[in-house]
Amino acid sequence: MSRPERPWYKWYAEGVDPYFEPVPETVNDRLARSFATWPETVMIEYYGQEFTYARMHGLISQVARALKAAGIEKGDRVALHLPNCPWHPIFFFGTLWSGAAVTHLSPLDARREIEHKLTDSGAKMVISLTTPEFADHFAPLIDEGVCPPLYLCPDPISARGRECPVIPGAHAVEDLLAGHSVDPMDAAPVTPEELALLQYTGGTTGVPKAAKLTHSNLATTSQMYSEMGKNEASALPGTRALGYSPLFHIMGLSSGMIKRVSEGGTLCLRLRFDAASAIDEVEKKGIVALAGVPTTWIAILAQPDIDKRDLSSLDYVASGGAPLPVEVYSRVKQLTGLKLRGGWGMTETSPGGTTVPQGMPDEKLGTIGVPVPGLDMMIVDVDDCEKILGPNQSGEMVIKGPNVTSGYWNRPDEENAACFTRDGYFLTGDIGYMDEDGWFYIVDRKKDLILSGGFNVYPLTIENAIHQHPAVLEAMVIGVPDAYRGESAKAFVMLNPGAERFTLEELQDFLSDKLGRHEMPRHLEFRDELPRTAVGKASRKMLRDQELARAAQETA
């Protein structure tokens, strides 16, 4: 397989090196430079609590000492079951500082998912919170003998005055840390190619599996995004970004926290997203960067009198984790004067991939951007991954770079090998195309494809069209059984506040100049809320499961 030309280089901002080559290094290397360069700068802010880089260096060193004393050795896995509170960066970086690796557990995981991840990863320790929504998961696992030593951290903000449960067999984090100095120390020696993180995929199909992410995968991703945004004010040391994106998710962890602290920035951690609070904080704290998933921006745009608020401190606004509706992009630009910097990435790419550069022409609306410096992407035939496709031809996106995982944990070599082309490009499972100027576009996920009357129908195409309806706040489309077509499209719609419902026929009339006949929704259902994943994305998988359950009840 030969490598195609890279037409996207011309879209990089002035000063960005299109031939940038990331340097193999560890996450600890990047963090150590920040500790040395900006000791008095605030690294983490949490509802008024401030932790400077110097203070964090001491706390991270304390964790590293404590883990070693507890028998955690180089390469062992420590599971973190934590929200966006200071305990997360303290234990995430502290674990890496000790030479061990992190396994992330989602706070929204069911108990059996937690059990699977603990067993599959071989975690030697678990760190969680004392609050009931966290601690209660572990009592039955301790009883069953499948939970490694569990240490619970107090967080008054999360507790909100509630009484925390007593979990027999659990330990207080104070017991782990007691007697260990907060004097700063150097990190344990590790190489860039050693494991840093087992990051489980969402488990939307089958049993969750963990992408193996090395120090180099995470560090080079940080380098690539820093190169892409090197001349932007939001990347300056000491500038503040709101941290709503969950740190247990790869986007919040890597693109959010690791990149930000590598640049000497301040990350203002928040437990959960609230649109009204976010707007208040932008006004009062001079927030320069705000990123989230598309639903973040949909909620902000829906706030009363949003056009009268002062958002002038913002220099960087971004959306990731899911494709961005064109209408949302246009409204954010009108509100802030900034182009919403969409992008694409995935757990397996740490999540380096594409981003929308500053100079995106408006005619490229709907793009996921161009590849960041330091990696390569192309489009290949869905049925023959060794066949490279040309501009404007839809196929599977593939990616190659130092940010890409080598495969999945505890999976056979042949299964991991099947995830790559002969030339080492990772098969993403995303269907898209690249235009003649090098801009990439997502068409849909292979697994979400609707086969209707012999045609391939992509839900995202339909969703983008429905989002143009003035009454629609959010829409999601799935395929449902159809006796005539095999499958047909069903639209689930959330309306804007005060908007009136419309009929399926009225929706079809609205879409008649936007979609082909084979793409037209044949079913419509209004929802007050759409089911969502742990990171706030509306979930087609959950909708499909609900439809299957309903169909089973109707035929019972």
mmCIF file of N, CA and C in Angstrom, residues 129-204:
data_model
loop_
_atom_site.group_PDB
_atom_site.id
_atom_site.type_symbol
_atom_site.label_atom_id
_atom_site.label_comp_id
_atom_site.label_asym_id
_atom_site.label_seq_id
_atom_site.Cartn_x
_atom_site.Cartn_y
_atom_site.Cartn_z
ATOM 1 N N LEU A 129 -14.491 6.772 45.520
ATOM 2 C CA LEU A 129 -14.958 7.771 46.481
ATOM 3 C C LEU A 129 -15.795 7.122 47.574
ATOM 4 N N THR A 130 -15.940 7.846 48.674
ATOM 5 C CA THR A 130 -16.752 7.365 49.794
ATOM 6 C C THR A 130 -18.244 7.526 49.538
ATOM 7 N N THR A 131 -18.642 8.322 48.560
ATOM 8 C CA THR A 131 -20.057 8.613 48.338
ATOM 9 C C THR A 131 -20.791 7.371 47.843
ATOM 10 N N PRO A 132 -22.108 7.263 48.145
ATOM 11 C CA PRO A 132 -22.826 6.014 47.868
ATOM 12 C C PRO A 132 -22.835 5.601 46.404
ATOM 13 N N GLU A 133 -22.961 6.555 45.482
ATOM 14 C CA GLU A 133 -23.021 6.173 44.070
ATOM 15 C C GLU A 133 -21.711 5.577 43.566
ATOM 16 N N PHE A 134 -20.640 5.764 44.326
ATOM 17 C CA PHE A 134 -19.359 5.151 43.987
ATOM 18 C C PHE A 134 -19.098 3.918 44.858
ATOM 19 N N ALA A 135 -19.119 4.102 46.167
ATOM 20 C CA ALA A 135 -18.713 3.028 47.083
ATOM 21 C C ALA A 135 -19.646 1.826 47.044
ATOM 22 N N ASP A 136 -20.948 2.061 46.836
ATOM 23 C CA ASP A 136 -21.912 0.961 46.914
ATOM 24 C C ASP A 136 -21.668 -0.137 45.879
ATOM 25 N N HIS A 137 -20.995 0.191 44.786
ATOM 26 C CA HIS A 137 -20.719 -0.820 43.761
ATOM 27 C C HIS A 137 -19.860 -1.963 44.302
ATOM 28 N N PHE A 138 -19.041 -1.662 45.298
ATOM 29 C CA PHE A 138 -17.960 -2.588 45.633
ATOM 30 C C PHE A 138 -18.276 -3.572 46.750
ATOM 31 N N ALA A 139 -19.292 -3.294 47.573
ATOM 32 C CA ALA A 139 -19.605 -4.202 48.682
ATOM 33 C C ALA A 139 -19.858 -5.630 48.195
ATOM 34 N N PRO A 140 -20.708 -5.836 47.181
ATOM 35 C CA PRO A 140 -20.913 -7.222 46.730
ATOM 36 C C PRO A 140 -19.677 -7.829 46.079
ATOM 37 N N LEU A 141 -18.850 -7.003 45.432
ATOM 38 C CA LEU A 141 -17.633 -7.527 44.812
ATOM 39 C C LEU A 141 -16.633 -7.970 45.873
ATOM 40 N N ILE A 142 -16.580 -7.226 46.983
ATOM 41 C CA ILE A 142 -15.716 -7.633 48.100
ATOM 42 C C ILE A 142 -16.229 -8.942 48.689
ATOM 43 N N ASP A 143 -17.558 -9.042 48.846
ATOM 44 C CA ASP A 143 -18.149 -10.270 49.391
ATOM 45 C C ASP A 143 -17.839 -11.478 48.505
ATOM 46 N N GLU A 144 -17.810 -11.256 47.199
ATOM 47 C CA GLU A 144 -17.567 -12.351 46.254
ATOM 48 C C GLU A 144 -16.083 -12.645 46.075
ATOM 49 N N GLY A 145 -15.226 -11.821 46.685
ATOM 50 C CA GLY A 145 -13.791 -12.056 46.591
ATOM 51 C C GLY A 145 -13.185 -11.686 45.256
ATOM 52 N N VAL A 146 -13.837 -10.790 44.516
ATOM 53 C CA VAL A 146 -13.322 -10.416 43.193
ATOM 54 C C VAL A 146 -12.828 -8.969 43.151
ATOM 55 N N CYS A 147 -12.742 -8.326 44.315
ATOM 56 C CA CYS A 147 -12.286 -6.935 44.356
ATOM 57 C C CYS A 147 -10.914 -6.867 45.014
ATOM 58 N N PRO A 148 -9.927 -6.285 44.344
ATOM 59 C CA PRO A 148 -8.626 -6.075 44.986
ATOM 60 C C PRO A 148 -8.759 -5.033 46.093
ATOM 61 N N PRO A 149 -7.709 -4.779 46.860
ATOM 62 C CA PRO A 149 -7.791 -3.780 47.927
ATOM 63 C C PRO A 149 -8.409 -2.469 47.438
ATOM 64 N N LEU A 150 -9.419 -2.005 48.172
ATOM 65 C CA LEU A 150 -10.200 -0.829 47.794
ATOM 66 C C LEU A 150 -9.929 0.301 48.769
ATOM 67 N N TYR A 151 -9.562 1.467 48.232
ATOM 68 C CA TYR A 151 -9.334 2.659 49.048
ATOM 69 C C TYR A 151 -10.314 3.742 48.614
ATOM 70 N N LEU A 152 -11.014 4.316 49.595
ATOM 71 C CA LEU A 152 -12.060 5.294 49.324
ATOM 72 C C LEU A 152 -11.608 6.690 49.733
ATOM 73 N N CYS A 153 -11.837 7.653 48.829
ATOM 74 C CA CYS A 153 -11.395 9.039 49.018
ATOM 75 C C CYS A 153 -12.584 9.922 49.386
ATOM 76 N N PRO A 154 -12.430 10.802 50.362
ATOM 77 C CA PRO A 154 -13.518 11.721 50.696
ATOM 78 C C PRO A 154 -13.562 12.895 49.725
ATOM 79 N N ASP A 155 -14.754 13.342 49.407
ATOM 80 C CA ASP A 155 -14.915 14.546 48.581
ATOM 81 C C ASP A 155 -16.206 15.240 48.999
ATOM 82 N N PRO A 156 -16.110 16.280 49.847
ATOM 83 C CA PRO A 156 -17.312 16.956 50.336
ATOM 84 C C PRO A 156 -18.193 17.512 49.220
ATOM 85 N N ILE A 157 -17.584 17.925 48.114
ATOM 86 C CA ILE A 157 -18.378 18.464 47.005
ATOM 87 C C ILE A 157 -19.280 17.373 46.436
ATOM 88 N N SER A 158 -18.723 16.185 46.225
ATOM 89 C CA SER A 158 -19.524 15.066 45.719
ATOM 90 C C SER A 158 -20.554 14.603 46.748
ATOM 91 N N ALA A 159 -20.172 14.619 48.020
ATOM 92 C CA ALA A 159 -21.061 14.110 49.071
ATOM 93 C C ALA A 159 -22.288 14.988 49.260
ATOM 94 N N ARG A 160 -22.144 16.294 49.077
ATOM 95 C CA ARG A 160 -23.261 17.242 49.210
ATOM 96 C C ARG A 160 -24.011 17.048 50.540
ATOM 97 N N GLY A 161 -23.249 16.830 51.611
ATOM 98 C CA GLY A 161 -23.851 16.719 52.934
ATOM 99 C C GLY A 161 -24.467 15.375 53.248
ATOM 100 N N ARG A 162 -24.402 14.429 52.335
ATOM 101 C CA ARG A 162 -25.000 13.119 52.576
ATOM 102 C C ARG A 162 -24.093 12.246 53.445
ATOM 103 N N GLU A 163 -24.706 11.316 54.132
ATOM 104 C CA GLU A 163 -23.931 10.354 54.914
ATOM 105 C C GLU A 163 -23.361 9.304 53.971
ATOM 106 N N CYS A 164 -22.096 9.002 54.128
ATOM 107 C CA CYS A 164 -21.442 8.029 53.254
ATOM 108 C C CYS A 164 -21.520 6.637 53.872
ATOM 109 N N PRO A 165 -21.731 5.606 53.066
ATOM 110 C CA PRO A 165 -21.892 4.254 53.604
ATOM 111 C C PRO A 165 -20.582 3.683 54.136
ATOM 112 N N VAL A 166 -20.709 2.749 55.047
ATOM 113 C CA VAL A 166 -19.558 1.983 55.521
ATOM 114 C C VAL A 166 -19.490 0.704 54.693
ATOM 115 N N ILE A 167 -18.379 0.501 54.007
ATOM 116 C CA ILE A 167 -18.206 -0.674 53.155
ATOM 117 C C ILE A 167 -17.252 -1.638 53.859
ATOM 118 N N PRO A 168 -17.765 -2.739 54.396
ATOM 119 C CA PRO A 168 -16.870 -3.700 55.070
ATOM 120 C C PRO A 168 -15.774 -4.183 54.123
ATOM 121 N N GLY A 169 -14.552 -4.125 54.599
ATOM 122 C CA GLY A 169 -13.425 -4.567 53.787
ATOM 123 C C GLY A 169 -12.742 -3.458 53.018
ATOM 124 N N ALA A 170 -13.379 -2.277 52.941
ATOM 125 C CA ALA A 170 -12.754 -1.139 52.261
ATOM 126 C C ALA A 170 -11.846 -0.393 53.232
ATOM 127 N N HIS A 171 -10.939 0.402 52.673
ATOM 128 C CA HIS A 171 -9.982 1.161 53.474
ATOM 129 C C HIS A 171 -10.106 2.648 53.148
ATOM 130 N N ALA A 172 -9.770 3.477 54.104
ATOM 131 C CA ALA A 172 -9.715 4.918 53.866
ATOM 132 C C ALA A 172 -8.424 5.262 53.137
ATOM 133 N N VAL A 173 -8.514 6.203 52.202
ATOM 134 C CA VAL A 173 -7.315 6.581 51.452
ATOM 135 C C VAL A 173 -6.255 7.161 52.380
ATOM 136 N N GLU A 174 -6.706 7.747 53.495
ATOM 137 C CA GLU A 174 -5.753 8.280 54.464
ATOM 138 C C GLU A 174 -4.833 7.177 55.003
ATOM 139 N N ASP A 175 -5.375 5.950 55.099
ATOM 140 C CA ASP A 175 -4.548 4.830 55.570
ATOM 141 C C ASP A 175 -3.466 4.482 54.556
ATOM 142 N N LEU A 176 -3.783 4.638 53.281
ATOM 143 C CA LEU A 176 -2.799 4.359 52.228
ATOM 144 C C LEU A 176 -1.688 5.399 52.232
ATOM 145 N N LEU A 177 -2.070 6.665 52.445
ATOM 146 C CA LEU A 177 -1.113 7.768 52.312
ATOM 147 C C LEU A 177 -0.356 8.066 53.606
ATOM 148 N N ALA A 178 -0.867 7.580 54.728
ATOM 149 C CA ALA A 178 -0.280 7.926 56.033
ATOM 150 C C ALA A 178 1.199 7.561 56.098
ATOM 151 N N GLY A 179 1.983 8.512 56.606
ATOM 152 C CA GLY A 179 3.408 8.280 56.804
ATOM 153 C C GLY A 179 4.260 8.495 55.577
ATOM 154 N N HIS A 180 3.652 8.902 54.468
ATOM 155 C CA HIS A 180 4.412 9.110 53.235
ATOM 156 C C HIS A 180 4.524 10.604 52.943
ATOM 157 N N SER A 181 5.722 11.045 52.693
ATOM 158 C CA SER A 181 6.038 12.461 52.540
ATOM 159 C C SER A 181 5.427 13.040 51.266
ATOM 160 N N VAL A 182 5.124 14.344 51.330
ATOM 161 C CA VAL A 182 4.702 15.072 50.130
ATOM 162 C C VAL A 182 5.883 15.830 49.518
ATOM 163 N N ASP A 183 7.084 15.508 49.928
ATOM 164 C CA ASP A 183 8.253 16.127 49.297
ATOM 165 C C ASP A 183 8.321 15.686 47.833
ATOM 166 N N PRO A 184 8.535 16.624 46.910
ATOM 167 C CA PRO A 184 8.613 16.248 45.495
ATOM 168 C C PRO A 184 9.758 15.282 45.235
ATOM 169 N N MET A 185 9.503 14.316 44.371
ATOM 170 C CA MET A 185 10.550 13.377 43.976
ATOM 171 C C MET A 185 10.449 13.122 42.476
ATOM 172 N N ASP A 186 11.511 12.564 41.914
ATOM 173 C CA ASP A 186 11.513 12.212 40.500
ATOM 174 C C ASP A 186 10.652 10.976 40.269
ATOM 175 N N ALA A 187 10.144 10.865 39.047
ATOM 176 C CA ALA A 187 9.342 9.702 38.692
ATOM 177 C C ALA A 187 10.209 8.456 38.589
ATOM 178 N N ALA A 188 9.590 7.311 38.815
ATOM 179 C CA ALA A 188 10.284 6.038 38.604
ATOM 180 C C ALA A 188 10.635 5.907 37.127
ATOM 181 N N PRO A 189 11.764 5.313 36.804
ATOM 182 C CA PRO A 189 12.155 5.191 35.397
ATOM 183 C C PRO A 189 11.238 4.242 34.627
ATOM 184 N N VAL A 190 10.651 4.749 33.550
ATOM 185 C CA VAL A 190 9.881 3.927 32.614
ATOM 186 C C VAL A 190 10.259 4.362 31.207
ATOM 187 N N THR A 191 10.044 3.495 30.242
ATOM 188 C CA THR A 191 10.331 3.832 28.849
ATOM 189 C C THR A 191 9.055 4.294 28.164
ATOM 190 N N PRO A 192 9.180 5.032 27.054
ATOM 191 C CA PRO A 192 7.981 5.494 26.344
ATOM 192 C C PRO A 192 7.057 4.370 25.896
ATOM 193 N N GLU A 193 7.604 3.187 25.642
ATOM 194 C CA GLU A 193 6.785 2.094 25.113
ATOM 195 C C GLU A 193 6.126 1.248 26.194
ATOM 196 N N GLU A 194 6.307 1.619 27.454
ATOM 197 C CA GLU A 194 5.656 0.857 28.519
ATOM 198 C C GLU A 194 4.207 1.294 28.690
ATOM 199 N N LEU A 195 3.391 0.365 29.154
ATOM 200 C CA LEU A 195 1.962 0.601 29.321
ATOM 201 C C LEU A 195 1.701 1.717 30.328
ATOM 202 N N ALA A 196 0.835 2.652 29.944
ATOM 203 C CA ALA A 196 0.401 3.708 30.856
ATOM 204 C C ALA A 196 -1.061 3.550 31.246
ATOM 205 N N LEU A 197 -1.884 3.037 30.320
ATOM 206 C CA LEU A 197 -3.333 3.075 30.526
ATOM 207 C C LEU A 197 -4.015 1.923 29.801
ATOM 208 N N LEU A 198 -4.925 1.255 30.501
ATOM 209 C CA LEU A 198 -5.893 0.370 29.861
ATOM 210 C C LEU A 198 -7.213 1.124 29.822
ATOM 211 N N GLN A 199 -7.605 1.540 28.627
ATOM 212 C CA GLN A 199 -8.818 2.336 28.466
ATOM 213 C C GLN A 199 -9.860 1.483 27.744
ATOM 214 N N TYR A 200 -10.910 1.147 28.469
ATOM 215 C CA TYR A 200 -11.929 0.273 27.906
ATOM 216 C C TYR A 200 -12.832 1.033 26.944
ATOM 217 N N THR A 201 -13.149 0.345 25.855
ATOM 218 C CA THR A 201 -14.126 0.894 24.924
ATOM 219 C C THR A 201 -15.482 0.849 25.596
ATOM 220 N N GLY A 202 -16.443 1.559 25.035
ATOM 221 C CA GLY A 202 -17.712 1.771 25.718
ATOM 222 C C GLY A 202 -18.527 0.532 25.984
ATOM 223 N N GLY A 203 -18.167 -0.584 25.360
ATOM 224 C CA GLY A 203 -18.957 -1.784 25.577
ATOM 225 C C GLY A 203 -20.294 -1.749 24.876
ATOM 226 N N THR A 204 -20.394 -0.930 23.803
ATOM 227 C CA THR A 204 -21.663 -0.822 23.093
ATOM 228 C C THR A 204 -21.959 -2.066 22.272
#
